[in-house]
Short mmCIF file of C-alpha atoms in Angstrom, two decimals:
data_model
loop_
_atom_site.label_atom_id
_atom_site.label_comp_id
_atom_site.label_asym_id
_atom_site.label_seq_id
_atom_site.Cartn_x
_atom_site.Cartn_y
_atom_site.Cartn_z
CA ALA A 1 98.07 87.62 116.23
CA GLN A 2 100.46 90.74 115.87
CA LYS A 3 103.69 89.65 113.54
CA VAL A 4 105.05 93.34 113.68
CA THR A 5 104.80 95.73 116.62
CA GLN A 6 104.98 99.45 116.17
CA ALA A 7 103.97 100.89 118.62
CA GLN A 8 104.59 104.59 118.06
CA THR A 9 102.14 105.32 116.11
CA GLU A 10 103.56 109.23 115.04
CA ILE A 11 106.22 111.28 116.41
CA SER A 12 107.32 114.64 115.92
CA VAL A 13 111.03 116.01 116.88
CA VAL A 14 113.26 119.02 116.03
CA GLU A 15 115.75 118.85 112.91
CA LYS A 16 118.84 118.47 113.76
CA GLU A 17 117.62 115.83 117.16
CA ASP A 18 117.89 111.34 116.96
CA VAL A 19 114.98 110.07 117.42
CA THR A 20 114.44 106.27 117.83
CA LEU A 21 111.48 103.37 115.79
CA ASP A 22 110.09 101.31 117.80
CA CYS A 23 109.72 97.61 116.69
CA VAL A 24 109.16 94.61 118.61
CA TYR A 25 108.04 91.05 117.21
CA GLU A 26 106.92 87.84 117.04
CA THR A 27 107.22 84.86 115.76
CA ARG A 28 108.31 80.88 116.68
CA ASP A 29 110.88 80.50 113.44
CA THR A 30 113.62 79.98 114.46
CA THR A 31 115.32 81.54 110.40
CA TYR A 32 112.96 84.63 109.64
CA TYR A 33 114.92 88.02 107.94
CA LEU A 34 113.63 91.27 109.37
CA PHE A 35 112.65 94.81 106.93
CA TRP A 36 112.59 97.88 107.77
CA TYR A 37 111.53 99.97 104.50
CA LYS A 38 110.47 103.87 104.32
CA GLN A 39 107.82 105.51 103.11
CA PRO A 40 107.79 109.10 102.00
CA PRO A 41 104.79 110.93 100.32
CA SER A 42 104.47 110.41 96.85
CA GLY A 43 103.73 106.34 97.79
CA GLU A 44 106.26 103.95 96.79
CA LEU A 45 107.85 101.96 99.27
CA VAL A 46 112.40 102.07 99.89
CA PHE A 47 113.62 99.64 100.80
CA LEU A 48 116.32 100.77 103.86
CA ILE A 49 117.33 97.04 105.50
CA ARG A 50 117.30 93.01 105.70
CA ARG A 51 118.18 91.38 109.15
CA ASN A 52 118.18 87.74 108.61
CA SER A 53 118.38 85.80 112.72
CA PHE A 54 121.88 85.08 112.78
CA ASP A 55 122.93 87.62 113.07
CA GLU A 56 122.72 90.89 115.23
CA GLN A 57 125.03 91.97 114.76
CA ASN A 58 124.02 96.65 114.84
CA GLU A 59 124.46 98.63 111.71
CA ILE A 60 125.20 101.56 110.78
CA SER A 61 125.09 103.01 107.45
CA GLY A 62 125.80 107.15 107.50
CA ARG A 63 122.73 108.68 109.90
CA TYR A 64 120.58 105.46 111.03
CA SER A 65 121.60 102.49 112.62
CA TRP A 66 119.43 100.31 113.67
CA ASN A 67 120.17 98.17 116.77
CA PHE A 68 117.90 94.09 116.96
CA GLN A 69 118.00 92.31 119.70
CA LYS A 70 116.78 88.96 119.78
CA SER A 71 116.33 88.46 123.99
CA THR A 72 113.62 91.29 123.32
CA SER A 73 111.84 90.57 119.45
CA SER A 74 112.99 94.12 118.70
CA PHE A 75 114.47 95.42 115.53
CA ASN A 76 114.88 99.99 116.03
CA PHE A 77 115.44 102.02 113.78
CA THR A 78 117.17 105.21 115.06
CA ILE A 79 118.43 108.38 112.56
CA THR A 80 120.65 110.44 113.78
CA ALA A 81 120.33 114.30 113.30
CA SER A 82 117.39 114.09 111.54
CA GLN A 83 116.69 116.58 109.01
CA VAL A 84 113.21 117.14 106.71
CA VAL A 85 113.63 114.93 104.69
CA ASP A 86 113.24 111.89 107.34
CA SER A 87 109.99 112.30 107.49
CA ALA A 88 108.12 109.87 105.80
CA VAL A 89 106.62 106.78 107.09
CA TYR A 90 108.42 103.62 108.28
CA PHE A 91 107.66 100.35 108.71
CA CYS A 92 109.03 97.03 110.68
CA ALA A 93 108.78 93.84 107.71
CA LEU A 94 108.63 90.45 109.55
CA SER A 95 109.50 87.13 106.81
CA GLU A 96 109.07 83.93 108.45
CA ALA A 97 112.53 81.06 106.47
CA GLY A 98 108.58 78.62 107.24
CA THR A 99 106.35 80.85 105.43
CA GLY A 100 108.97 82.61 102.86
CA ASN A 101 106.02 83.72 100.56
CA GLN A 102 104.45 87.06 102.57
CA PHE A 103 105.67 89.63 104.20
CA TYR A 104 103.93 90.98 107.82
CA PHE A 105 104.39 94.57 108.51
CA GLY A 106 103.79 96.26 111.19
CA THR A 107 101.57 99.88 111.01
CA GLY A 108 103.69 101.61 110.93
CA THR A 109 105.31 104.87 112.25
CA SER A 110 104.51 108.32 110.93
CA LEU A 111 108.42 110.49 111.53
CA THR A 112 107.16 114.10 110.98
CA VAL A 113 111.02 116.57 111.40
CA ILE A 114 110.29 120.44 112.03
CA PRO A 115 112.34 122.10 110.82
CA ASP B 1 114.98 103.18 85.91
CA THR B 2 114.56 99.76 85.79
CA GLY B 3 112.50 98.71 88.60
CA VAL B 4 109.02 98.33 89.54
CA SER B 5 106.68 99.88 87.39
CA GLN B 6 102.62 99.85 88.26
CA ASP B 7 100.44 101.16 86.06
CA PRO B 8 97.45 103.25 86.69
CA ARG B 9 98.90 105.14 89.29
CA HIS B 10 95.80 106.92 89.86
CA LYS B 11 92.36 105.33 88.97
CA ILE B 12 88.76 106.55 89.92
CA THR B 13 85.72 104.01 89.15
CA LYS B 14 82.24 104.11 89.90
CA ARG B 15 80.63 100.87 92.68
CA GLY B 16 80.46 97.51 89.93
CA GLN B 17 82.83 98.25 87.37
CA ASN B 18 85.47 96.33 87.03
CA VAL B 19 89.31 97.38 87.84
CA THR B 20 93.29 95.80 86.38
CA PHE B 21 96.36 97.04 87.63
CA ARG B 22 99.21 96.14 85.88
CA CYS B 23 102.73 95.50 87.12
CA ASP B 24 106.46 95.05 85.61
CA PRO B 25 108.52 93.72 88.21
CA ILE B 26 111.90 94.67 88.07
CA SER B 27 113.36 92.18 84.85
CA GLU B 28 115.84 89.17 86.52
CA HIS B 29 113.33 88.84 89.47
CA ASN B 30 110.96 85.64 89.66
CA ARG B 31 109.48 86.98 92.08
CA LEU B 32 106.53 89.29 91.89
CA TYR B 33 103.62 89.64 95.13
CA TRP B 34 100.23 92.22 94.98
CA TYR B 35 99.90 94.09 98.26
CA ARG B 36 97.00 96.21 99.49
CA GLN B 37 97.86 99.53 101.85
CA THR B 38 94.61 101.72 103.05
CA LEU B 39 95.47 105.11 105.43
CA GLY B 40 96.68 104.34 108.50
CA GLN B 41 97.94 100.72 108.34
CA GLY B 42 101.21 98.55 106.97
CA PRO B 43 100.46 96.74 102.68
CA GLU B 44 98.52 93.61 103.88
CA PHE B 45 100.12 90.65 101.44
CA LEU B 46 97.08 89.22 98.64
CA THR B 47 98.86 86.91 96.46
CA TYR B 48 102.49 85.47 95.59
CA PHE B 49 103.88 84.19 92.25
CA GLN B 50 106.35 82.32 91.49
CA ASN B 51 107.38 82.71 87.26
CA GLU B 52 104.03 82.59 86.00
CA ALA B 53 103.07 79.93 89.20
CA GLN B 54 100.16 81.76 91.20
CA LEU B 55 101.64 80.20 94.56
CA GLU B 56 100.53 81.86 97.52
CA LYS B 57 96.69 83.68 97.68
CA SER B 58 96.14 85.95 100.90
CA ARG B 59 91.85 85.41 102.52
CA LEU B 60 92.04 88.30 102.12
CA LEU B 61 91.35 87.58 98.17
CA SER B 62 88.38 87.57 97.49
CA ASP B 63 86.82 85.57 94.50
CA ARG B 64 86.31 88.82 92.63
CA PHE B 65 89.68 89.52 93.05
CA SER B 66 92.11 88.18 90.64
CA ALA B 67 95.92 88.32 89.22
CA GLU B 68 97.53 86.82 86.38
CA ARG B 69 101.10 86.59 84.97
CA PRO B 70 100.83 84.45 82.04
CA LYS B 71 104.75 84.90 80.91
CA GLY B 72 106.24 85.23 84.31
CA SER B 73 107.11 88.75 83.56
CA PHE B 74 103.79 91.84 84.21
CA SER B 75 101.55 91.03 85.90
CA THR B 76 98.53 91.91 86.44
CA LEU B 77 95.29 92.11 89.15
CA GLU B 78 92.15 92.70 88.42
CA ILE B 79 89.06 93.65 90.80
CA GLN B 80 85.23 92.77 88.83
CA ARG B 81 82.31 94.38 90.15
CA THR B 82 84.17 96.70 92.84
CA GLU B 83 82.60 97.94 95.34
CA GLN B 84 83.84 100.66 98.31
CA GLY B 85 85.92 98.59 100.59
CA ASP B 86 88.20 98.63 97.88
CA SER B 87 89.10 101.36 98.40
CA ALA B 88 92.93 101.22 98.85
CA MET B 89 96.63 101.46 96.78
CA TYR B 90 97.35 98.41 95.50
CA LEU B 91 101.01 98.07 95.03
CA CYS B 92 103.51 95.70 93.68
CA ALA B 93 106.77 94.25 94.65
CA SER B 94 109.34 91.68 93.07
CA SER B 95 111.93 90.18 94.22
CA LEU B 96 115.06 87.64 93.42
CA GLY B 97 115.97 83.93 94.10
CA ARG B 98 114.23 82.19 97.80
CA ALA B 99 112.23 83.31 100.99
CA GLY B 100 113.43 86.07 102.64
CA ASN B 101 115.26 88.06 100.46
CA THR B 102 114.64 91.56 100.14
CA ILE B 103 111.35 92.67 98.17
CA TYR B 104 110.98 95.79 96.26
CA PHE B 105 108.12 98.25 95.40
CA GLY B 106 106.46 100.17 92.79
CA GLU B 107 104.78 103.39 93.39
CA GLY B 108 101.69 102.17 93.95
CA SER B 109 97.77 102.16 92.40
CA TRP B 110 95.52 104.13 94.43
CA LEU B 111 92.24 102.93 93.56
CA THR B 112 88.87 105.52 94.80
CA VAL B 113 85.24 103.25 94.51
CA VAL B 114 82.65 105.48 94.19
#
């Protein structure tokens, strides 16, 4: 079974629009960690955020914000006032304390911001 | 720049040849990971080292694959008798400390088997 599901394969928005990328995870561990990475066309995965399962506070960093809801096993990512430089593939990932040596990645959401 | 570095960035090889990729992690990081990514997919875990010890291997890592981290610093991933299905990007990542900490990726090594 897929531990991390990113149902949106591709999204296109016009510059300055807000966009939310969905992530749903599955785990039986009570302690786990969630991550978002950005992969621009150059290929390198760039770390964006890490949350642990005990911290459900939403986080805002500039135009980026994250909404973590344990009740729905979701960790969604919103970009406000999107820019062309936000065009990339975004991956959500899960690391479980019980098997913490590997990260489980979703299949990614390809975001295109149209100028 | 003291991030994770990988070499070569691109490799084209004929089926049946051996290839080797090198990864230099962030210097103080004791954990090193190898992942594989194919087009349209997320990275898939291959193997993991803590210092020089290889502690976990995925079922994806067939007998033709071998990874080493001889002195707990850089690592190599060798693929013997390459097959077309090995074509992918091979990603190295490193982290500090315990499980659940953030892993930082290199730029990846693209392998094309023709």
